[in-house]
């Protein structure tokens, strides 16, 4: 029969790794979303011409591999003698990476609100902020939420790359166990299952919302 | 603020080596895209076939590819297959891993594209005396590829970015691998990786623009 050298404490070690993955994801997605909403609003308000530098800067984060970004971020923090631990560096880089994608999503959401609706709000005497808060935000959220869920899951999966900076997250934890126990397939399958269990239900909810909320369908 | 002297010369001297590396990167990305496309078309056919086993296989492939990290998939092909006595070189492991990932995402793109093609077209083709294979190949497939072309070019850029993961399984000939080797020799991490980032950016942009030009030439009505 199947036998393995994997013990309960090894499983606890994997669980700690999974907790680290979730922690990095939670911090990065929260910070990235706040930044993304800010950048998205700036981009829409300034128009394509004046926001070109911002667009370019964010495009860099989407066109350079995340692994390279992490290495660069780590090198930069040591050059600047910030003395950040790997966790902080990873979260900062991942937040900017998330913000770059989130900006696109927010921009898409805001542009999906018909200008006539916004003009109607303004002619009813609403201020710019009231228009944003009561008209644009609810309508844009409906359009953006499914892609935002997709982005969150993407960041959760991409957060596996922080192992390069020496952070022990889920994949790195399973790699350590593989090196010790020499059962690569079994341990990697556990690791993959954990990722799958986290990602799959949320992806399904996202797909459901996309269908449920898509207009005129 | 910076108590550090940048040595850009050292990085620029290594530029020819890094450009050679970027060719390997492009090669892996292209090959993985071709394999991924072939697999994705097969998986789409499996899904359309109505056969539960084939359909289930396709769904399992797509869901695993989309719900686990790309790095995990590469680890699986590099370390996991070792359990069966299959020992792939880093190049092959990376290629297989990325192709697997590409196939999953492309199949999902095709599913969306298929929705844009009315079922009546297949039926019209069939009533003109085409076999179901002919109807798929001559009527559905060309339109599906047209709709799925732009998402597929995004996937191509993704494939280029994903090749950088090879360095984690000991790949040392692609751009990230070459950069890491140079870095290990000189510890000029920032300079080398900044140059690599520029090259990746240029490659990604050139690919995007080329794809747009190609789409404009091919898909103009």
mmCIF file of C-alpha atoms in Angstrom, chain A:
data_model
loop_
_atom_site.group_PDB
_atom_site.id
_atom_site.type_symbol
_atom_site.label_atom_id
_atom_site.label_comp_id
_atom_site.label_asym_id
_atom_site.label_seq_id
_atom_site.Cartn_x
_atom_site.Cartn_y
_atom_site.Cartn_z
ATOM 1 C CA UNK A 1 0.000 0.000 0.000
ATOM 2 C CA UNK A 2 0.897 3.642 -0.228
ATOM 3 C CA UNK A 3 3.217 4.800 2.522
ATOM 4 C CA UNK A 4 4.779 8.162 3.098
ATOM 5 C CA UNK A 5 7.296 9.765 5.422
ATOM 6 C CA UNK A 6 5.088 12.836 5.676
ATOM 7 C CA UNK A 7 4.140 13.591 9.279
ATOM 8 C CA UNK A 8 1.513 15.814 10.829
ATOM 9 C CA UNK A 9 4.105 18.411 11.742
ATOM 10 C CA UNK A 10 5.111 18.546 8.063
ATOM 11 C CA UNK A 11 1.491 19.245 7.190
ATOM 12 C CA UNK A 12 1.473 21.992 9.814
ATOM 13 C CA UNK A 13 4.567 23.412 8.121
ATOM 14 C CA UNK A 14 2.689 23.430 4.796
ATOM 15 C CA UNK A 15 -0.262 25.135 6.495
ATOM 16 C CA UNK A 16 2.087 27.836 7.773
ATOM 17 C CA UNK A 17 3.301 28.274 4.202
ATOM 18 C CA UNK A 18 -0.282 28.602 2.997
ATOM 19 C CA UNK A 19 -0.933 31.192 5.709
ATOM 20 C CA UNK A 20 2.079 33.163 4.440
ATOM 21 C CA UNK A 21 0.741 33.003 0.869
ATOM 22 C CA UNK A 22 -2.630 34.313 2.068
ATOM 23 C CA UNK A 23 -1.006 37.047 4.193
ATOM 24 C CA UNK A 24 1.124 38.329 1.293
ATOM 25 C CA UNK A 25 -1.918 38.203 -1.000
ATOM 26 C CA UNK A 26 -4.197 40.007 1.458
ATOM 27 C CA UNK A 27 -1.754 42.853 2.104
ATOM 28 C CA UNK A 28 -0.820 43.284 -1.574
ATOM 29 C CA UNK A 29 -4.357 43.132 -2.892
ATOM 30 C CA UNK A 30 -5.634 45.607 -0.299
ATOM 31 C CA UNK A 31 -2.849 48.114 -0.916
ATOM 32 C CA UNK A 32 -2.901 47.471 -4.677
ATOM 33 C CA UNK A 33 -6.642 48.022 -4.906
ATOM 34 C CA UNK A 34 -6.514 51.329 -3.022
ATOM 35 C CA UNK A 35 -3.677 52.514 -5.270
ATOM 36 C CA UNK A 36 -5.444 51.125 -8.336
ATOM 37 C CA UNK A 37 -8.677 53.015 -7.592
ATOM 38 C CA UNK A 38 -6.650 56.202 -7.052
ATOM 39 C CA UNK A 39 -4.614 55.780 -10.262
ATOM 40 C CA UNK A 40 -7.703 54.741 -12.217
ATOM 41 C CA UNK A 41 -9.583 57.884 -11.182
ATOM 42 C CA UNK A 42 -6.531 60.027 -11.959
ATOM 43 C CA UNK A 43 -6.246 58.461 -15.394
ATOM 44 C CA UNK A 44 -9.898 59.026 -16.228
ATOM 45 C CA UNK A 45 -9.938 62.580 -14.878
ATOM 46 C CA UNK A 46 -6.709 63.687 -16.566
ATOM 47 C CA UNK A 47 -7.496 62.089 -19.914
ATOM 48 C CA UNK A 48 -5.127 60.047 -22.060
ATOM 49 C CA UNK A 49 -2.736 62.918 -22.844
ATOM 50 C CA UNK A 50 -1.856 64.207 -19.368
ATOM 51 C CA UNK A 51 -1.874 60.801 -17.738
ATOM 52 C CA UNK A 52 0.573 59.365 -20.304
ATOM 53 C CA UNK A 53 3.514 59.227 -17.836
ATOM 54 C CA UNK A 54 1.373 57.355 -15.311
ATOM 55 C CA UNK A 55 0.108 55.009 -18.027
ATOM 56 C CA UNK A 56 3.679 54.270 -19.093
ATOM 57 C CA UNK A 57 4.897 53.674 -15.537
ATOM 58 C CA UNK A 58 2.047 51.263 -14.838
ATOM 59 C CA UNK A 59 2.573 49.557 -18.189
ATOM 60 C CA UNK A 60 6.142 48.747 -17.145
ATOM 61 C CA UNK A 61 4.798 46.758 -14.207
ATOM 62 C CA UNK A 62 2.667 44.728 -16.579
ATOM 63 C CA UNK A 63 5.354 44.105 -19.211
ATOM 64 C CA UNK A 64 8.281 43.079 -17.009
ATOM 65 C CA UNK A 65 8.238 39.606 -15.405
ATOM 66 C CA UNK A 66 7.241 39.695 -11.740
ATOM 67 C CA UNK A 67 10.340 37.700 -10.797
ATOM 68 C CA UNK A 68 12.575 40.432 -12.244
ATOM 69 C CA UNK A 69 10.499 43.082 -10.455
ATOM 70 C CA UNK A 70 10.965 41.291 -7.152
ATOM 71 C CA UNK A 71 14.728 40.977 -7.638
ATOM 72 C CA UNK A 72 14.944 44.652 -8.635
ATOM 73 C CA UNK A 73 12.801 45.732 -5.693
ATOM 74 C CA UNK A 74 14.981 43.768 -3.309
ATOM 75 C CA UNK A 75 18.195 45.140 -4.833
ATOM 76 C CA UNK A 76 16.813 48.662 -4.682
ATOM 77 C CA UNK A 77 15.834 48.438 -1.025
ATOM 78 C CA UNK A 78 19.309 47.194 -0.114
ATOM 79 C CA UNK A 79 20.940 49.939 -2.214
ATOM 80 C CA UNK A 80 18.811 52.535 -0.461
ATOM 81 C CA UNK A 81 19.614 50.886 2.891
ATOM 82 C CA UNK A 82 15.990 50.630 3.871
ATOM 83 C CA UNK A 83 16.633 47.356 5.659
ATOM 84 C CA UNK A 84 13.247 45.907 4.748
ATOM 85 C CA UNK A 85 12.615 42.248 5.546
ATOM 86 C CA UNK A 86 11.645 40.072 2.541
ATOM 87 C CA UNK A 87 7.986 40.214 3.564
ATOM 88 C CA UNK A 88 7.828 44.007 3.235
ATOM 89 C CA UNK A 89 9.727 44.017 -0.052
ATOM 90 C CA UNK A 90 7.476 41.320 -1.501
ATOM 91 C CA UNK A 91 4.345 43.154 -0.418
ATOM 92 C CA UNK A 92 5.520 46.491 -1.826
ATOM 93 C CA UNK A 93 6.429 44.994 -5.227
ATOM 94 C CA UNK A 94 3.269 42.886 -5.392
ATOM 95 C CA UNK A 95 1.131 45.899 -4.400
ATOM 96 C CA UNK A 96 2.515 47.969 -7.264
ATOM 97 C CA UNK A 97 2.036 45.011 -9.603
ATOM 98 C CA UNK A 98 -1.569 44.652 -8.426
ATOM 99 C CA UNK A 99 -2.129 48.404 -8.704
ATOM 100 C CA UNK A 100 -0.995 48.349 -12.347
ATOM 101 C CA UNK A 101 -3.650 45.771 -13.253
ATOM 102 C CA UNK A 102 -6.287 47.243 -10.942
ATOM 103 C CA UNK A 103 -5.913 50.652 -12.606
ATOM 104 C CA UNK A 104 -6.980 49.121 -15.919
ATOM 105 C CA UNK A 105 -9.975 47.458 -14.285
ATOM 106 C CA UNK A 106 -11.053 50.651 -12.499
ATOM 107 C CA UNK A 107 -10.584 52.706 -15.639
ATOM 108 C CA UNK A 108 -12.708 50.215 -17.597
ATOM 109 C CA UNK A 109 -15.374 50.323 -14.896
ATOM 110 C CA UNK A 110 -15.543 54.126 -14.781
ATOM 111 C CA UNK A 111 -15.627 54.439 -18.580
ATOM 112 C CA UNK A 112 -18.471 51.933 -18.714
ATOM 113 C CA UNK A 113 -20.742 54.423 -16.930
ATOM 114 C CA UNK A 114 -22.542 56.350 -19.685
ATOM 115 C CA UNK A 115 -21.498 60.039 -19.742
ATOM 116 C CA UNK A 116 -25.168 61.001 -20.025
ATOM 117 C CA UNK A 117 -25.875 59.367 -16.666
ATOM 118 C CA UNK A 118 -23.083 61.350 -15.058
ATOM 119 C CA UNK A 119 -24.216 64.561 -16.702
ATOM 120 C CA UNK A 120 -27.740 63.901 -15.459
ATOM 121 C CA UNK A 121 -26.363 63.508 -11.935
ATOM 122 C CA UNK A 122 -24.463 66.765 -12.200
ATOM 123 C CA UNK A 123 -27.487 68.630 -13.571
ATOM 124 C CA UNK A 124 -29.496 67.426 -10.580
ATOM 125 C CA UNK A 125 -27.068 69.473 -8.522
ATOM 126 C CA UNK A 126 -24.779 66.711 -7.312
ATOM 127 C CA UNK A 127 -21.164 67.659 -6.699
ATOM 128 C CA UNK A 128 -18.351 65.801 -8.494
ATOM 129 C CA UNK A 129 -17.760 63.742 -5.386
ATOM 130 C CA UNK A 130 -21.458 62.909 -4.957
ATOM 131 C CA UNK A 131 -21.591 61.852 -8.596
ATOM 132 C CA UNK A 132 -18.561 59.604 -8.029
ATOM 133 C CA UNK A 133 -19.887 58.242 -4.763
ATOM 134 C CA UNK A 134 -23.561 57.607 -5.558
ATOM 135 C CA UNK A 135 -23.647 57.169 -9.342
ATOM 136 C CA UNK A 136 -20.289 56.011 -10.683
ATOM 137 C CA UNK A 137 -19.136 53.811 -7.798
ATOM 138 C CA UNK A 138 -22.137 51.432 -7.732
ATOM 139 C CA UNK A 139 -22.339 51.114 -11.527
ATOM 140 C CA UNK A 140 -18.584 50.719 -12.006
ATOM 141 C CA UNK A 141 -18.327 48.148 -9.211
ATOM 142 C CA UNK A 142 -20.865 45.955 -10.969
ATOM 143 C CA UNK A 143 -18.760 45.960 -14.116
ATOM 144 C CA UNK A 144 -15.386 45.652 -12.403
ATOM 145 C CA UNK A 145 -15.979 43.161 -9.616
ATOM 146 C CA UNK A 146 -15.647 39.954 -11.698
ATOM 147 C CA UNK A 147 -12.320 41.082 -13.198
ATOM 148 C CA UNK A 148 -11.180 42.234 -9.760
ATOM 149 C CA UNK A 149 -11.842 38.757 -8.379
ATOM 150 C CA UNK A 150 -9.819 37.353 -11.265
ATOM 151 C CA UNK A 151 -7.007 39.769 -10.444
ATOM 152 C CA UNK A 152 -7.035 38.767 -6.767
ATOM 153 C CA UNK A 153 -6.709 35.111 -7.705
ATOM 154 C CA UNK A 154 -3.960 35.978 -10.187
ATOM 155 C CA UNK A 155 -2.010 37.781 -7.470
ATOM 156 C CA UNK A 156 -2.564 34.850 -5.115
ATOM 157 C CA UNK A 157 -1.000 32.540 -7.715
ATOM 158 C CA UNK A 158 1.773 34.973 -8.629
ATOM 159 C CA UNK A 159 2.643 35.394 -4.958
ATOM 160 C CA UNK A 160 4.355 31.991 -5.283
ATOM 161 C CA UNK A 161 7.257 33.901 -6.849
ATOM 162 C CA UNK A 162 8.159 35.585 -3.559
ATOM 163 C CA UNK A 163 9.987 32.362 -2.702
ATOM 164 C CA UNK A 164 12.865 33.833 -4.709
ATOM 165 C CA UNK A 165 13.375 36.415 -1.952
ATOM 166 C CA UNK A 166 13.536 33.662 0.655
ATOM 167 C CA UNK A 167 10.023 33.979 2.015
ATOM 168 C CA UNK A 168 8.661 30.562 2.987
ATOM 169 C CA UNK A 169 5.222 30.485 1.384
ATOM 170 C CA UNK A 170 3.235 27.440 0.280
ATOM 171 C CA UNK A 171 5.322 26.449 -2.747
ATOM 172 C CA UNK A 172 8.648 27.038 -0.998
ATOM 173 C CA UNK A 173 7.445 25.066 2.032
ATOM 174 C CA UNK A 174 6.581 22.109 -0.181
ATOM 175 C CA UNK A 175 9.931 22.424 -1.949
ATOM 176 C CA UNK A 176 11.722 22.204 1.400
ATOM 177 C CA UNK A 177 9.717 19.068 2.235
ATOM 178 C CA UNK A 178 10.510 17.599 -1.194
ATOM 179 C CA UNK A 179 14.222 18.104 -0.597
ATOM 180 C CA UNK A 180 13.967 16.352 2.769
ATOM 181 C CA UNK A 181 11.544 13.537 2.023
ATOM 182 C CA UNK A 182 12.298 12.890 -1.667
ATOM 183 C CA UNK A 183 8.636 12.402 -2.558
ATOM 184 C CA UNK A 184 8.194 15.220 -5.080
ATOM 185 C CA UNK A 185 4.976 14.120 -6.756
ATOM 186 C CA UNK A 186 2.986 13.460 -3.579
ATOM 187 C CA UNK A 187 4.010 16.651 -1.788
ATOM 188 C CA UNK A 188 3.609 18.850 -4.862
ATOM 189 C CA UNK A 189 0.163 17.368 -5.370
ATOM 190 C CA UNK A 190 -0.827 18.397 -1.844
ATOM 191 C CA UNK A 191 0.535 21.868 -2.553
ATOM 192 C CA UNK A 192 -1.355 22.088 -5.855
ATOM 193 C CA UNK A 193 -4.546 20.885 -4.195
ATOM 194 C CA UNK A 194 -4.294 23.627 -1.581
ATOM 195 C CA UNK A 195 -3.881 26.270 -4.291
ATOM 196 C CA UNK A 196 -6.780 24.728 -6.202
ATOM 197 C CA UNK A 197 -9.056 24.655 -3.150
ATOM 198 C CA UNK A 198 -8.368 28.333 -2.465
ATOM 199 C CA UNK A 199 -8.691 29.442 -6.068
ATOM 200 C CA UNK A 200 -11.402 27.317 -7.652
ATOM 201 C CA UNK A 201 -14.490 28.260 -5.553
ATOM 202 C CA UNK A 202 -13.656 31.964 -5.746
ATOM 203 C CA UNK A 203 -13.113 31.705 -9.507
ATOM 204 C CA UNK A 204 -16.540 30.057 -9.761
ATOM 205 C CA UNK A 205 -18.163 32.882 -7.766
ATOM 206 C CA UNK A 206 -16.453 35.373 -10.106
ATOM 207 C CA UNK A 207 -17.756 33.544 -13.163
ATOM 208 C CA UNK A 208 -21.250 33.453 -11.659
ATOM 209 C CA UNK A 209 -21.226 37.183 -10.895
ATOM 210 C CA UNK A 210 -19.986 37.922 -14.398
ATOM 211 C CA UNK A 211 -22.947 36.062 -15.855
ATOM 212 C CA UNK A 212 -25.440 37.378 -13.322
ATOM 213 C CA UNK A 213 -24.396 41.011 -13.565
ATOM 214 C CA UNK A 214 -23.572 41.406 -17.239
ATOM 215 C CA UNK A 215 -25.976 44.047 -18.572
ATOM 216 C CA UNK A 216 -28.726 43.253 -21.076
ATOM 217 C CA UNK A 217 -28.034 39.551 -21.110
#
